[in-house]
Amino acid sequence: MQRSMTRPGNHVIKSYEIYADMLFRIALVHLGSRQDAEEATQDTFIKLIEKAPKFKDAEHQKAWLIRVITNHCKTLLGRGWRKREVKLENAEPIAVDSPEDLALLQLVMAMPMKYKTVIHLYYYEDYPIQEISKILQISQSAVKMRLQRGRQLLKLELEGVESQ
């Protein structure tokens, strides 16, 4: 008897191949630690296996995965033991194109969660405001406001860096 080539978990494997890198980057921005980001990515796919939600299309699945990992990162950051950690000083170097890109990424990672989430999704993952609104389940005006305030924070930080 020949075994079927389609195993029950093939859709998860395909999803992992397509979305794992993006989810890892999102988790890395939120958590600031490679190990924690890898664990959050694994936990997200475990939730995909456990919940086995039905998706309308690939974009629906992608948005679900982003929402799950973002919420998981928030949960991890909210834990009491984690609040006492200073992750950015211990963060491993990230592969970026230039020292300026690395400095900017570090500034984004140091921002408050609500700003760095929308900035990461908008600038690094190229999501439009409407999609970010759906993913984070907040209004489009809230996304725009967070982008505006995040840009202001980055501008202030960059001006402070340049004047030193």
Coordinates of C-alpha atoms in Angstrom, one line a residue, residues 114-115 118-119 121-122 127-151:
K114 CA 1.8 50.3 20.1
Y115 CA 4.0 52.5 17.9
V118 CA 2.3 49.8 13.3
I119 CA 5.6 51.2 12.2
L121 CA 3.9 46.6 9.7
Y122 CA 3.7 49.7 7.6
Y127 CA 1.0 46.8 4.8
P128 CA -1.4 49.6 4.0
I129 CA -3.2 51.4 6.8
Q130 CA -6.5 49.6 6.1
E131 CA -4.8 46.2 6.5
I132 CA -3.0 47.2 9.7
S133 CA -6.4 48.3 11.0
K134 CA -7.9 44.9 10.3
I135 CA -4.9 43.0 11.7
L136 CA -4.6 44.9 14.9
Q137 CA -8.4 45.3 15.2
I138 CA -8.2 49.0 15.7
S139 CA -9.6 51.9 13.6
Q140 CA -7.8 53.3 10.7
S141 CA -7.6 56.7 12.4
A142 CA -5.9 55.0 15.4
V143 CA -3.4 53.4 13.0
K144 CA -2.7 56.8 11.4
M145 CA -2.3 58.5 14.8
R146 CA 0.1 55.8 15.9
L147 CA 2.1 56.2 12.7
Q148 CA 2.2 59.9 13.1
R149 CA 3.2 59.8 16.8
G150 CA 5.8 57.0 16.0
R151 CA 7.3 59.1 13.3

